[in-house]
Amino acid sequence: MDLVVTLVAPGTLDPGLVAPLVKHLGAEHAERLSGSATDVFVSGDLAAVRQATKDATCDLGIDALVQPAATRHKRLLLSDMDSTLIGQECIDELAERRGIKSDVAAITAQAMRGEIDFTASLTERVALLKGIPVEEIAHLLETTITLSPGAAQMVKGLKRHGVRTVLVSGGFTHFAEPIGRKLGIDSAHANTLLVADGLLTGELAAPILGVDAKRERLERECEALGISPFEAIALGDGANDLAMIAAAGLGVAYRAKPAVAAAADAEIRHSDLTTILYAMGLSGAAIDDTPASNSED
């Protein structure tokens, strides 16, 4: 199988790191995408090349995404929100308004590691938010919630190249909808916090968007576009993203929990979310309008 190994550094990718990997993999050639990214083209078994690449790059502080070269150009991105498109867990930040962030965050961490049931844990955590003024959400969006590095550039680049972008979150529409609008995402889906007299009731509207709902959203989006799931990228960090990540043609773990990183096709640990654009074969010129560098044959 013809494969492409996309190497991405958080800064400048040292050519001295690329040459040994080309030799290690018996690669045909390498082609620079930008100062921070290079494609290495190789033939072989996908699983074997992924393992060999992981072994060779694990201590280099760079990310390496391995995929079939023929199917790298995708038409759909589904992305988680909390700790993926944004740097925070919104439910934990809401809990801070009640002085119980540490208690809620501990449950959140367990759920994201897959140690406890996601839906049950979410119901438990939301109950602790009862009585918080809904206006606190706008305050958090303005003062606390931040986009992950490269998120805006990733979405802009994908849309420029005709890729549909979908935010699908086990979090809340009160956050997902404004964040989706800010990023220019095509569609946003999340859970709805119930509100009465301007206060959170501690309940969610049914049905709860959980693990299976993310995978089902991927399937529905693919059906609507008339494409195969192999033409989709799924991006997330927590255990509730696993089914979605497994169903996509390229499932990417972003600074993820160990179980998610182990199950995903690729992992972004060091670089930012523009790595998704490089994984699709876009050059620096296509991403940020800067000239692309020359080939590294």
Short mmCIF file of C-alpha atoms in Angstrom, two decimals:
data_model
loop_
_atom_site.label_atom_id
_atom_site.label_comp_id
_atom_site.label_asym_id
_atom_site.label_seq_id
_atom_site.Cartn_x
_atom_site.Cartn_y
_atom_site.Cartn_z
CA MET A 1 0.00 0.00 0.00
CA ASP A 2 1.22 3.50 -0.82
CA LEU A 3 1.33 5.47 2.41
CA VAL A 4 2.16 9.01 3.47
CA VAL A 5 3.78 9.87 6.80
CA THR A 6 3.14 13.51 7.65
CA LEU A 7 5.67 14.91 10.12
CA VAL A 8 4.76 18.13 11.92
CA ALA A 9 6.83 20.05 14.45
CA PRO A 10 5.56 22.71 16.88
CA GLY A 11 8.15 25.06 15.41
CA THR A 12 10.61 24.48 12.58
CA LEU A 13 10.99 20.86 11.53
CA ASP A 14 14.71 20.06 11.54
CA PRO A 15 15.62 18.34 8.24
CA GLY A 16 18.11 16.37 10.30
CA LEU A 17 15.18 14.54 11.90
CA VAL A 18 13.61 13.69 8.56
CA ALA A 19 16.56 12.01 6.84
CA PRO A 20 17.00 9.19 9.41
CA LEU A 21 13.26 8.46 9.30
CA VAL A 22 13.31 8.27 5.49
CA LYS A 23 16.10 5.71 5.76
CA HIS A 24 14.43 3.86 8.67
CA LEU A 25 11.19 3.42 6.74
CA GLY A 26 12.84 2.69 3.42
CA ALA A 27 10.85 5.62 2.05
CA GLU A 28 10.71 6.59 -1.61
CA HIS A 29 11.09 10.32 -1.04
CA ALA A 30 10.11 13.24 1.19
CA GLU A 31 8.39 16.46 0.24
CA ARG A 32 8.37 19.56 2.40
CA LEU A 33 4.95 21.13 2.98
CA SER A 34 6.15 24.08 5.05
CA GLY A 35 8.90 25.00 7.46
CA SER A 36 7.18 22.90 10.11
CA ALA A 37 5.81 19.96 8.08
CA THR A 38 7.08 17.32 5.67
CA ASP A 39 5.48 14.36 3.89
CA VAL A 40 7.41 11.09 3.70
CA PHE A 41 6.14 8.65 1.07
CA VAL A 42 6.56 4.92 1.66
CA SER A 43 5.05 1.61 0.59
CA GLY A 44 4.15 -1.06 3.12
CA ASP A 45 1.64 -2.42 5.58
CA LEU A 46 -0.30 0.38 7.28
CA ALA A 47 -0.15 -1.02 10.81
CA ALA A 48 3.54 -1.91 10.50
CA VAL A 49 4.50 1.53 9.17
CA ARG A 50 2.48 3.24 11.91
CA GLN A 51 4.31 1.25 14.57
CA ALA A 52 7.72 1.79 12.99
CA THR A 53 7.04 5.52 12.71
CA LYS A 54 5.85 5.71 16.31
CA ASP A 55 8.97 3.92 17.52
CA ALA A 56 11.24 6.21 15.51
CA THR A 57 9.61 9.52 16.50
CA CYS A 58 8.38 8.96 20.06
CA ASP A 59 11.21 10.97 21.64
CA LEU A 60 11.62 13.65 18.96
CA GLY A 61 8.91 16.10 20.06
CA ILE A 62 7.15 15.97 16.70
CA ASP A 63 3.86 14.50 15.50
CA ALA A 64 3.67 11.81 12.82
CA LEU A 65 0.40 10.90 11.08
CA VAL A 66 0.41 7.82 8.85
CA GLN A 67 -2.38 7.10 6.36
CA PRO A 68 -3.03 5.73 2.87
CA ALA A 69 -1.89 8.33 0.35
CA ALA A 70 -4.86 7.73 -1.94
CA THR A 71 -7.49 8.67 0.67
CA ARG A 72 -5.84 11.54 2.54
CA HIS A 73 -8.05 14.21 0.97
CA LYS A 74 -11.20 14.31 3.14
CA ARG A 75 -14.57 15.96 2.70
CA LEU A 76 -15.84 16.06 6.29
CA LEU A 77 -14.46 16.93 9.72
CA LEU A 78 -16.27 16.09 12.94
CA SER A 79 -14.65 17.57 16.03
CA ASP A 80 -15.19 17.45 19.74
CA MET A 81 -15.27 20.83 21.49
CA ASP A 82 -14.04 20.73 25.11
CA SER A 83 -10.26 20.28 25.36
CA THR A 84 -10.17 19.97 21.57
CA LEU A 85 -11.44 23.05 19.74
CA ILE A 86 -11.21 24.95 23.01
CA GLY A 87 -8.71 24.66 25.82
CA GLN A 88 -11.19 24.15 28.65
CA GLU A 89 -13.88 21.76 29.90
CA CYS A 90 -16.92 24.04 30.03
CA ILE A 91 -18.68 22.09 32.75
CA ASP A 92 -15.66 22.44 35.01
CA GLU A 93 -15.54 26.20 34.43
CA LEU A 94 -19.24 26.48 35.26
CA ALA A 95 -18.62 24.52 38.44
CA GLU A 96 -16.00 27.11 39.38
CA ARG A 97 -18.88 29.58 39.73
CA ARG A 98 -20.17 27.43 42.60
CA GLY A 99 -16.73 26.79 44.12
CA ILE A 100 -16.89 23.09 43.27
CA LYS A 101 -14.60 22.95 40.26
CA SER A 102 -12.21 20.42 41.78
CA ASP A 103 -15.04 18.00 42.59
CA VAL A 104 -16.61 18.24 39.14
CA ALA A 105 -13.25 18.19 37.34
CA ALA A 106 -12.33 14.94 39.06
CA ILE A 107 -15.49 13.30 37.71
CA THR A 108 -14.88 14.83 34.27
CA ALA A 109 -11.37 13.39 34.18
CA GLN A 110 -12.66 9.94 35.07
CA ALA A 111 -15.29 10.12 32.34
CA MET A 112 -12.80 11.29 29.72
CA ARG A 113 -10.46 8.42 30.62
CA GLY A 114 -13.36 6.00 30.17
CA GLU A 115 -13.32 4.87 33.80
CA ILE A 116 -17.00 5.67 34.40
CA ASP A 117 -20.11 5.85 32.24
CA PHE A 118 -20.23 9.13 30.33
CA THR A 119 -23.99 9.71 30.40
CA ALA A 120 -24.38 8.88 34.07
CA SER A 121 -21.42 11.04 35.03
CA LEU A 122 -22.71 13.95 32.94
CA THR A 123 -26.11 13.78 34.61
CA GLU A 124 -24.39 13.74 38.00
CA ARG A 125 -22.20 16.73 37.19
CA VAL A 126 -25.00 18.81 35.66
CA ALA A 127 -27.10 18.30 38.80
CA LEU A 128 -24.35 20.06 40.75
CA LEU A 129 -24.81 23.16 38.56
CA LYS A 130 -28.37 23.78 39.73
CA GLY A 131 -29.02 27.41 40.57
CA ILE A 132 -26.17 28.95 38.55
CA PRO A 133 -27.42 32.03 36.63
CA VAL A 134 -27.41 31.28 32.91
CA GLU A 135 -25.82 34.70 32.35
CA GLU A 136 -22.62 33.26 33.83
CA ILE A 137 -22.12 31.36 30.56
CA ALA A 138 -21.75 34.58 28.56
CA HIS A 139 -19.23 35.79 31.14
CA LEU A 140 -17.21 32.58 30.78
CA LEU A 141 -17.25 32.81 27.00
CA GLU A 142 -15.92 36.33 27.21
CA THR A 143 -13.31 35.89 29.95
CA THR A 144 -12.29 32.24 30.26
CA ILE A 145 -12.97 30.08 27.21
CA THR A 146 -10.13 30.14 24.67
CA LEU A 147 -9.72 28.52 21.27
CA SER A 148 -7.07 25.84 20.99
CA PRO A 149 -3.96 26.82 19.03
CA GLY A 150 -4.58 26.50 15.31
CA ALA A 151 -8.33 25.87 15.65
CA ALA A 152 -9.46 28.94 13.72
CA GLN A 153 -6.85 28.42 11.01
CA MET A 154 -7.80 24.75 10.71
CA VAL A 155 -11.49 25.47 10.19
CA LYS A 156 -10.75 28.31 7.76
CA GLY A 157 -8.41 26.11 5.74
CA LEU A 158 -10.83 23.18 5.63
CA LYS A 159 -13.73 25.34 4.51
CA ARG A 160 -11.57 26.99 1.86
CA HIS A 161 -10.98 23.54 0.40
CA GLY A 162 -14.61 22.45 0.46
CA VAL A 163 -14.56 20.34 3.62
CA ARG A 164 -17.74 20.39 5.72
CA THR A 165 -17.02 21.09 9.40
CA VAL A 166 -19.18 19.83 12.25
CA LEU A 167 -18.79 20.40 15.99
CA VAL A 168 -20.23 17.50 17.99
CA SER A 169 -19.91 17.77 21.76
CA GLY A 170 -21.04 16.03 24.89
CA GLY A 171 -20.96 19.54 26.38
CA PHE A 172 -23.58 22.23 26.04
CA THR A 173 -25.24 24.17 23.23
CA HIS A 174 -24.91 27.37 25.29
CA PHE A 175 -21.17 27.10 24.56
CA ALA A 176 -21.11 25.07 21.33
CA GLU A 177 -23.29 27.40 19.28
CA PRO A 178 -21.33 30.63 19.92
CA ILE A 179 -18.01 28.83 19.58
CA GLY A 180 -19.19 27.28 16.33
CA ARG A 181 -20.21 30.71 15.03
CA LYS A 182 -16.89 32.21 16.09
CA LEU A 183 -14.97 29.53 14.21
CA GLY A 184 -17.28 29.53 11.19
CA ILE A 185 -18.18 25.87 11.67
CA ASP A 186 -21.01 24.64 9.45
CA SER A 187 -23.03 22.86 12.14
CA ALA A 188 -22.85 22.47 15.93
CA HIS A 189 -24.47 19.77 18.07
CA ALA A 190 -24.37 19.39 21.86
CA ASN A 191 -26.53 18.88 24.94
CA THR A 192 -29.01 21.52 26.10
CA LEU A 193 -28.96 22.80 29.67
CA LEU A 194 -32.45 23.43 30.99
CA VAL A 195 -33.11 26.89 32.39
CA ALA A 196 -35.95 28.25 34.55
CA ASP A 197 -36.25 31.86 35.75
CA GLY A 198 -32.74 32.56 34.48
CA LEU A 199 -31.16 29.77 36.52
CA LEU A 200 -29.80 26.37 35.50
CA THR A 201 -32.18 23.64 36.73
CA GLY A 202 -29.45 21.01 37.02
CA GLU A 203 -31.03 18.99 34.20
CA LEU A 204 -30.48 18.35 30.51
CA ALA A 205 -33.00 18.17 27.71
CA ALA A 206 -33.44 14.66 26.31
CA PRO A 207 -31.95 12.89 24.48
CA ILE A 208 -28.43 13.20 25.88
CA LEU A 209 -25.70 13.41 23.27
CA GLY A 210 -23.28 10.72 24.33
CA VAL A 211 -20.81 8.25 22.85
CA ASP A 212 -23.11 6.61 20.30
CA ALA A 213 -24.63 9.94 19.26
CA LYS A 214 -21.24 11.19 18.06
CA ARG A 215 -20.77 8.15 15.85
CA GLU A 216 -24.36 8.42 14.61
CA ARG A 217 -23.81 12.08 13.72
CA LEU A 218 -20.77 11.06 11.68
CA GLU A 219 -22.84 8.47 9.83
CA ARG A 220 -25.68 10.93 9.16
CA GLU A 221 -23.31 13.61 7.89
CA CYS A 222 -21.63 11.13 5.56
CA GLU A 223 -25.00 9.96 4.26
CA ALA A 224 -26.13 13.54 3.64
CA LEU A 225 -22.94 14.28 1.69
CA GLY A 226 -23.10 10.99 -0.17
CA ILE A 227 -19.64 9.98 1.01
CA SER A 228 -18.05 7.06 2.82
CA PRO A 229 -16.85 7.43 6.44
CA PHE A 230 -13.39 6.88 4.97
CA GLU A 231 -13.70 10.42 3.60
CA ALA A 232 -14.14 11.85 7.12
CA ILE A 233 -11.80 12.97 9.87
CA ALA A 234 -12.89 12.64 13.50
CA LEU A 235 -11.03 14.69 16.10
CA GLY A 236 -11.29 14.38 19.87
CA ASP A 237 -9.58 13.83 23.19
CA GLY A 238 -11.88 11.82 25.47
CA ALA A 239 -13.36 8.35 25.80
CA ASN A 240 -16.73 9.60 24.55
CA ASP A 241 -15.01 10.31 21.21
CA LEU A 242 -13.78 6.75 20.72
CA ALA A 243 -16.70 5.42 18.65
CA MET A 244 -16.59 8.47 16.36
CA ILE A 245 -12.81 8.19 16.00
CA ALA A 246 -13.05 4.48 15.17
CA ALA A 247 -15.73 5.08 12.50
CA ALA A 248 -13.84 7.77 10.58
CA GLY A 249 -11.33 7.24 7.81
CA LEU A 250 -8.82 9.18 9.90
CA GLY A 251 -9.44 9.25 13.64
CA VAL A 252 -7.19 11.78 15.35
CA ALA A 253 -6.54 12.08 19.09
CA TYR A 254 -5.72 15.65 20.11
CA ARG A 255 -3.61 15.88 23.30
CA ALA A 256 -5.77 13.01 24.39
CA LYS A 257 -6.20 10.62 27.26
CA PRO A 258 -3.97 7.50 26.91
CA ALA A 259 -6.78 5.13 25.92
CA VAL A 260 -7.91 7.50 23.17
CA ALA A 261 -4.38 8.06 21.86
CA ALA A 262 -3.83 4.29 21.73
CA ALA A 263 -7.04 3.67 19.77
CA ALA A 264 -6.78 6.54 17.29
CA ASP A 265 -5.23 6.32 13.82
CA ALA A 266 -3.05 9.35 14.61
CA GLU A 267 -2.21 11.60 17.52
CA ILE A 268 -1.46 15.31 17.82
CA ARG A 269 0.60 15.83 20.97
CA HIS A 270 3.13 18.52 20.13
CA SER A 271 1.89 20.62 17.22
CA ASP A 272 -1.36 22.57 16.86
CA LEU A 273 -4.59 21.90 14.99
CA THR A 274 -3.21 23.09 11.64
CA THR A 275 -1.67 19.61 11.60
CA ILE A 276 -5.05 18.43 10.31
CA LEU A 277 -4.49 20.56 7.19
CA TYR A 278 -1.02 19.12 6.65
CA ALA A 279 -2.48 15.62 7.06
CA MET A 280 -4.69 16.41 4.06
CA GLY A 281 -1.62 17.30 2.03
CA LEU A 282 -2.07 21.06 2.07
CA SER A 283 1.12 23.07 1.85
CA GLY A 284 2.08 26.14 3.82
CA ALA A 285 1.00 28.25 0.86
CA ALA A 286 -2.49 26.76 0.93
CA ILE A 287 -2.77 27.15 4.70
CA ASP A 288 -1.42 30.60 5.42
CA ASP A 289 -0.59 32.08 2.03
CA THR A 290 3.15 31.83 2.64
CA PRO A 291 5.37 30.24 -0.03
CA ALA A 292 5.85 26.50 0.33
CA SER A 293 9.40 25.20 0.61
CA ASN A 294 11.08 22.97 -1.93
CA SER A 295 11.00 19.18 -2.13
CA GLU A 296 13.42 17.13 0.01
CA ASP A 297 14.02 14.25 -2.40
#
